[in-house]
mmCIF file of C-alpha atoms in Angstrom:
data_model
loop_
_atom_site.group_PDB
_atom_site.id
_atom_site.type_symbol
_atom_site.label_atom_id
_atom_site.label_comp_id
_atom_site.label_asym_id
_atom_site.label_seq_id
_atom_site.Cartn_x
_atom_site.Cartn_y
_atom_site.Cartn_z
ATOM 1 C CA MET E 8 -14.389 -22.072 53.046
ATOM 2 C CA GLU E 9 -11.238 -19.817 52.786
ATOM 3 C CA HIS E 10 -11.342 -17.307 49.823
ATOM 4 C CA GLU E 11 -6.918 -16.640 49.082
ATOM 5 C CA ALA E 12 -6.728 -13.164 47.694
ATOM 6 C CA HIS E 13 -5.865 -12.426 44.238
ATOM 7 C CA ALA E 14 -2.955 -10.447 42.629
ATOM 8 C CA PRO E 15 -3.414 -7.229 40.536
ATOM 9 C CA ALA E 16 -5.272 -7.743 37.153
ATOM 10 C CA ASP E 17 -0.678 -6.714 35.147
ATOM 11 C CA GLN E 18 0.630 -9.787 37.556
ATOM 12 C CA HIS E 19 -2.712 -12.311 36.888
ATOM 13 C CA VAL E 20 -0.878 -15.129 35.400
ATOM 14 C CA HIS E 21 -3.015 -17.740 32.883
ATOM 15 C CA ALA E 22 -3.365 -21.342 33.212
ATOM 16 C CA PRO E 23 -1.555 -23.584 30.064
ATOM 17 C CA ALA E 24 -4.041 -24.238 27.874
ATOM 18 C CA HIS E 25 -2.226 -28.442 27.688
ATOM 19 C CA ALA E 26 -1.395 -29.212 31.800
ATOM 20 C CA HIS E 27 1.563 -30.450 29.828
ATOM 21 C CA ASP E 28 3.037 -27.370 28.737
ATOM 22 C CA HIS E 29 4.558 -25.941 31.979
ATOM 23 C CA HIS E 30 7.318 -28.547 31.372
ATOM 24 C CA ARG E 31 8.358 -27.160 27.380
ATOM 25 C CA GLY E 32 10.622 -23.427 27.085
ATOM 26 C CA PRO E 33 8.884 -20.948 23.317
ATOM 27 C CA ALA E 34 7.463 -22.966 20.837
ATOM 28 C CA ALA E 35 8.327 -24.982 17.882
ATOM 29 C CA ALA E 36 8.417 -23.055 15.706
ATOM 30 C CA GLY E 37 7.492 -25.289 12.354
ATOM 31 C CA TRP E 38 7.989 -23.347 9.013
ATOM 32 C CA ALA E 39 3.597 -22.874 9.298
ATOM 33 C CA MET E 40 4.395 -20.594 11.691
ATOM 34 C CA ALA E 41 6.588 -18.908 10.378
ATOM 35 C CA ALA E 42 5.738 -18.923 6.650
ATOM 36 C CA THR E 43 2.194 -17.234 8.179
ATOM 37 C CA ALA E 44 4.891 -14.292 10.423
ATOM 38 C CA THR E 45 5.870 -13.072 7.772
ATOM 39 C CA LEU E 46 3.063 -13.082 5.789
ATOM 40 C CA HIS E 47 1.492 -11.319 7.846
ATOM 41 C CA CYS E 48 5.209 -9.131 8.739
ATOM 42 C CA LEU E 49 4.569 -9.424 4.472
ATOM 43 C CA THR E 50 1.404 -8.091 3.824
ATOM 44 C CA GLY E 51 1.499 -4.253 6.145
ATOM 45 C CA CYS E 52 5.777 -3.839 4.786
ATOM 46 C CA ALA E 53 4.000 -3.987 0.325
ATOM 47 C CA VAL E 54 0.785 -1.394 1.589
ATOM 48 C CA GLY E 55 3.687 0.555 2.641
ATOM 49 C CA GLU E 56 5.793 -0.841 0.471
ATOM 50 C CA VAL E 57 3.935 0.383 -2.288
ATOM 51 C CA LEU E 58 2.316 3.119 -1.218
ATOM 52 C CA GLY E 59 5.440 4.395 -0.744
ATOM 53 C CA MET E 60 6.914 3.845 -4.272
ATOM 54 C CA VAL E 61 3.641 4.102 -6.285
ATOM 55 C CA VAL E 62 3.606 8.470 -4.136
ATOM 56 C CA GLY E 63 7.357 8.962 -4.933
ATOM 57 C CA THR E 64 7.449 7.623 -8.642
ATOM 58 C CA ALA E 65 3.935 9.477 -8.929
ATOM 59 C CA LEU E 66 5.352 12.781 -7.668
ATOM 60 C CA GLY E 67 8.808 12.901 -9.426
ATOM 61 C CA TRP E 68 10.851 12.180 -5.909
ATOM 62 C CA GLY E 69 14.352 10.979 -6.942
ATOM 63 C CA ASN E 70 15.499 7.847 -5.522
ATOM 64 C CA VAL E 71 16.237 8.502 -2.191
ATOM 65 C CA SER E 72 13.166 10.469 -1.046
ATOM 66 C CA THR E 73 11.066 7.471 -2.445
ATOM 67 C CA THR E 74 12.802 4.443 -1.055
ATOM 68 C CA VAL E 75 12.951 6.599 2.692
ATOM 69 C CA LEU E 76 9.195 7.146 2.133
ATOM 70 C CA ALA E 77 8.173 3.827 1.040
ATOM 71 C CA ILE E 78 10.201 2.409 3.837
ATOM 72 C CA VAL E 79 9.313 4.242 7.049
ATOM 73 C CA LEU E 80 5.391 3.642 5.627
ATOM 74 C CA ALA E 81 6.208 -0.336 5.560
ATOM 75 C CA PHE E 82 7.405 -0.135 8.785
ATOM 76 C CA PHE E 83 3.817 1.642 9.925
ATOM 77 C CA PHE E 84 1.508 -0.153 8.102
ATOM 78 C CA GLY E 85 4.263 -3.739 9.447
ATOM 79 C CA TYR E 86 3.816 -1.769 13.153
ATOM 80 C CA ALA E 87 0.303 -1.268 12.680
ATOM 81 C CA LEU E 88 -1.419 -4.125 11.572
ATOM 82 C CA THR E 89 -0.089 -6.062 14.268
ATOM 83 C CA LEU E 90 -1.022 -3.449 17.324
ATOM 84 C CA ARG E 91 -4.699 -3.522 15.441
ATOM 85 C CA GLY E 92 -4.528 -7.501 16.600
ATOM 86 C CA VAL E 93 -3.068 -6.154 19.999
ATOM 87 C CA LEU E 94 -5.440 -3.883 20.774
ATOM 88 C CA ARG E 95 -7.834 -7.159 19.825
ATOM 89 C CA ALA E 96 -7.048 -8.263 22.618
ATOM 90 C CA GLY E 97 -7.724 -5.668 25.234
ATOM 91 C CA VAL E 98 -4.140 -4.818 25.897
ATOM 92 C CA GLY E 99 -4.084 -1.417 26.448
ATOM 93 C CA LEU E 100 -1.750 1.716 23.762
ATOM 94 C CA ARG E 101 1.865 1.265 25.114
ATOM 95 C CA THR E 102 1.819 -2.871 25.832
ATOM 96 C CA ALA E 103 0.966 -3.580 22.553
ATOM 97 C CA PHE E 104 3.253 -0.903 21.256
ATOM 98 C CA ARG E 105 6.016 -2.632 23.099
ATOM 99 C CA VAL E 106 4.811 -5.597 21.358
ATOM 100 C CA ALA E 107 4.704 -4.944 18.411
ATOM 101 C CA LEU E 108 7.692 -3.050 18.463
ATOM 102 C CA ALA E 109 8.620 -6.471 19.519
ATOM 103 C CA ALA E 110 7.261 -8.897 17.393
ATOM 104 C CA ASP E 111 8.396 -6.204 14.267
ATOM 105 C CA THR E 112 10.902 -5.270 14.078
ATOM 106 C CA LEU E 113 13.669 -7.236 13.278
ATOM 107 C CA SER E 114 10.725 -8.551 10.774
ATOM 108 C CA ILE E 115 10.304 -5.659 8.768
ATOM 109 C CA ALA E 116 13.595 -4.924 8.387
ATOM 110 C CA VAL E 117 15.026 -8.115 6.951
ATOM 111 C CA MET E 118 12.233 -7.424 4.537
ATOM 112 C CA GLU E 119 13.518 -4.212 3.902
ATOM 113 C CA LEU E 120 16.851 -4.890 3.142
ATOM 114 C CA ILE E 121 16.408 -7.539 1.010
ATOM 115 C CA ASP E 122 13.897 -6.109 -1.146
ATOM 116 C CA ASN E 123 14.654 -2.651 -1.747
ATOM 117 C CA GLY E 124 18.178 -4.267 -1.607
ATOM 118 C CA VAL E 125 16.871 -6.290 -5.720
ATOM 119 C CA ILE E 126 15.093 -2.889 -6.556
ATOM 120 C CA ALA E 127 18.004 -1.185 -5.970
ATOM 121 C CA LEU E 128 20.392 -4.270 -8.295
ATOM 122 C CA TRP E 129 17.913 -4.217 -11.316
ATOM 123 C CA PRO E 130 18.815 -3.305 -14.354
ATOM 124 C CA ASP E 131 16.919 0.600 -14.726
ATOM 125 C CA ALA E 132 14.220 -0.662 -11.967
ATOM 126 C CA MET E 133 14.486 2.181 -9.876
ATOM 127 C CA ASP E 134 14.406 4.502 -13.045
ATOM 128 C CA ALA E 135 10.745 2.495 -14.022
ATOM 129 C CA GLN E 136 8.137 4.419 -14.405
ATOM 130 C CA LEU E 137 3.990 4.162 -12.809
ATOM 131 C CA ASP E 138 3.612 2.653 -16.273
ATOM 132 C CA ASP E 139 6.158 0.166 -16.989
ATOM 133 C CA LEU E 140 6.515 -3.682 -16.054
ATOM 134 C CA LEU E 141 8.785 -3.412 -14.886
ATOM 135 C CA PHE E 142 8.391 -0.667 -11.311
ATOM 136 C CA TRP E 143 5.523 -3.158 -11.226
ATOM 137 C CA GLY E 144 7.614 -6.404 -12.033
ATOM 138 C CA SER E 145 11.100 -5.754 -9.279
ATOM 139 C CA LEU E 146 8.222 -4.996 -6.636
ATOM 140 C CA LEU E 147 7.101 -7.313 -7.140
ATOM 141 C CA ILE E 148 9.580 -10.097 -7.781
ATOM 142 C CA SER E 149 10.961 -8.167 -4.869
ATOM 143 C CA LEU E 150 8.570 -8.438 -1.993
ATOM 144 C CA ALA E 151 9.081 -12.641 -2.934
ATOM 145 C CA VAL E 152 12.557 -12.490 -2.600
ATOM 146 C CA ALA E 153 12.129 -11.218 0.773
ATOM 147 C CA PHE E 154 9.390 -13.591 1.863
ATOM 148 C CA VAL E 155 11.107 -16.485 0.731
ATOM 149 C CA VAL E 156 14.785 -15.388 2.970
ATOM 150 C CA THR E 157 12.408 -13.398 6.167
ATOM 151 C CA THR E 158 10.820 -16.631 6.586
ATOM 152 C CA PRO E 159 13.897 -18.610 8.410
ATOM 153 C CA VAL E 160 14.603 -15.664 10.158
ATOM 154 C CA ASN E 161 10.538 -14.934 11.321
ATOM 155 C CA LYS E 162 11.496 -18.751 12.588
ATOM 156 C CA TRP E 163 13.806 -18.977 13.993
ATOM 157 C CA THR E 164 13.131 -15.658 16.195
ATOM 158 C CA ILE E 165 9.790 -17.169 17.015
ATOM 159 C CA GLY E 166 11.474 -20.304 18.516
ATOM 160 C CA ARG E 167 14.309 -18.023 20.526
ATOM 161 C CA GLY E 168 11.675 -16.316 22.037
ATOM 162 C CA LYS E 169 11.339 -13.754 19.726
ATOM 163 C CA GLY E 170 9.427 -12.542 16.763
ATOM 164 C CA HIS E 171 5.579 -13.310 16.507
ATOM 165 C CA ALA E 172 5.518 -14.890 19.559
ATOM 166 C CA VAL E 173 5.623 -12.620 21.749
ATOM 167 C CA VAL E 174 2.798 -11.388 20.224
ATOM 168 C CA HIS E 175 0.368 -14.804 20.605
ATOM 169 C CA ARG E 176 0.977 -14.286 24.258
ATOM 170 C CA TYR E 177 -1.664 -12.053 23.464
ATOM 171 C CA HIS E 178 -4.357 -15.112 21.225
ATOM 172 C CA HIS E 179 -6.723 -16.584 23.377
#
């Protein structure tokens, strides 16, 4: 019996989970999948956004500095959540970082644009303090609006094999 040579590990191709998978392009992106991807993204964004707003406000920073900190931390925590999952799949750090960038950048950017846009347009929200219901209420509502706007974006990218579809390739 002849033994076929094995491809190097980085060129190894896994057999499809279902025999008919090779006939399809990217997975059909349903609303549930898009909502799950958006919720995942929102989790990291919300942690960073809230932390940035709390720190900037507590330190008495101006609106621009606080918003920049919140956005930077939203990207950081959004990417970190994806990195954690991809690294658990045994992927190297460099590849995992590229996957996180590909999976989350558009989603986080849209989420941050909407979230911060809502807060900027909400009367007096930018000047609210930590002990003010307006601070927490506008932040919560802005994140909810960002979720609603970003979910169709994620549905569109997943349907094209981009965005969170890239992450799903590493989940077995």
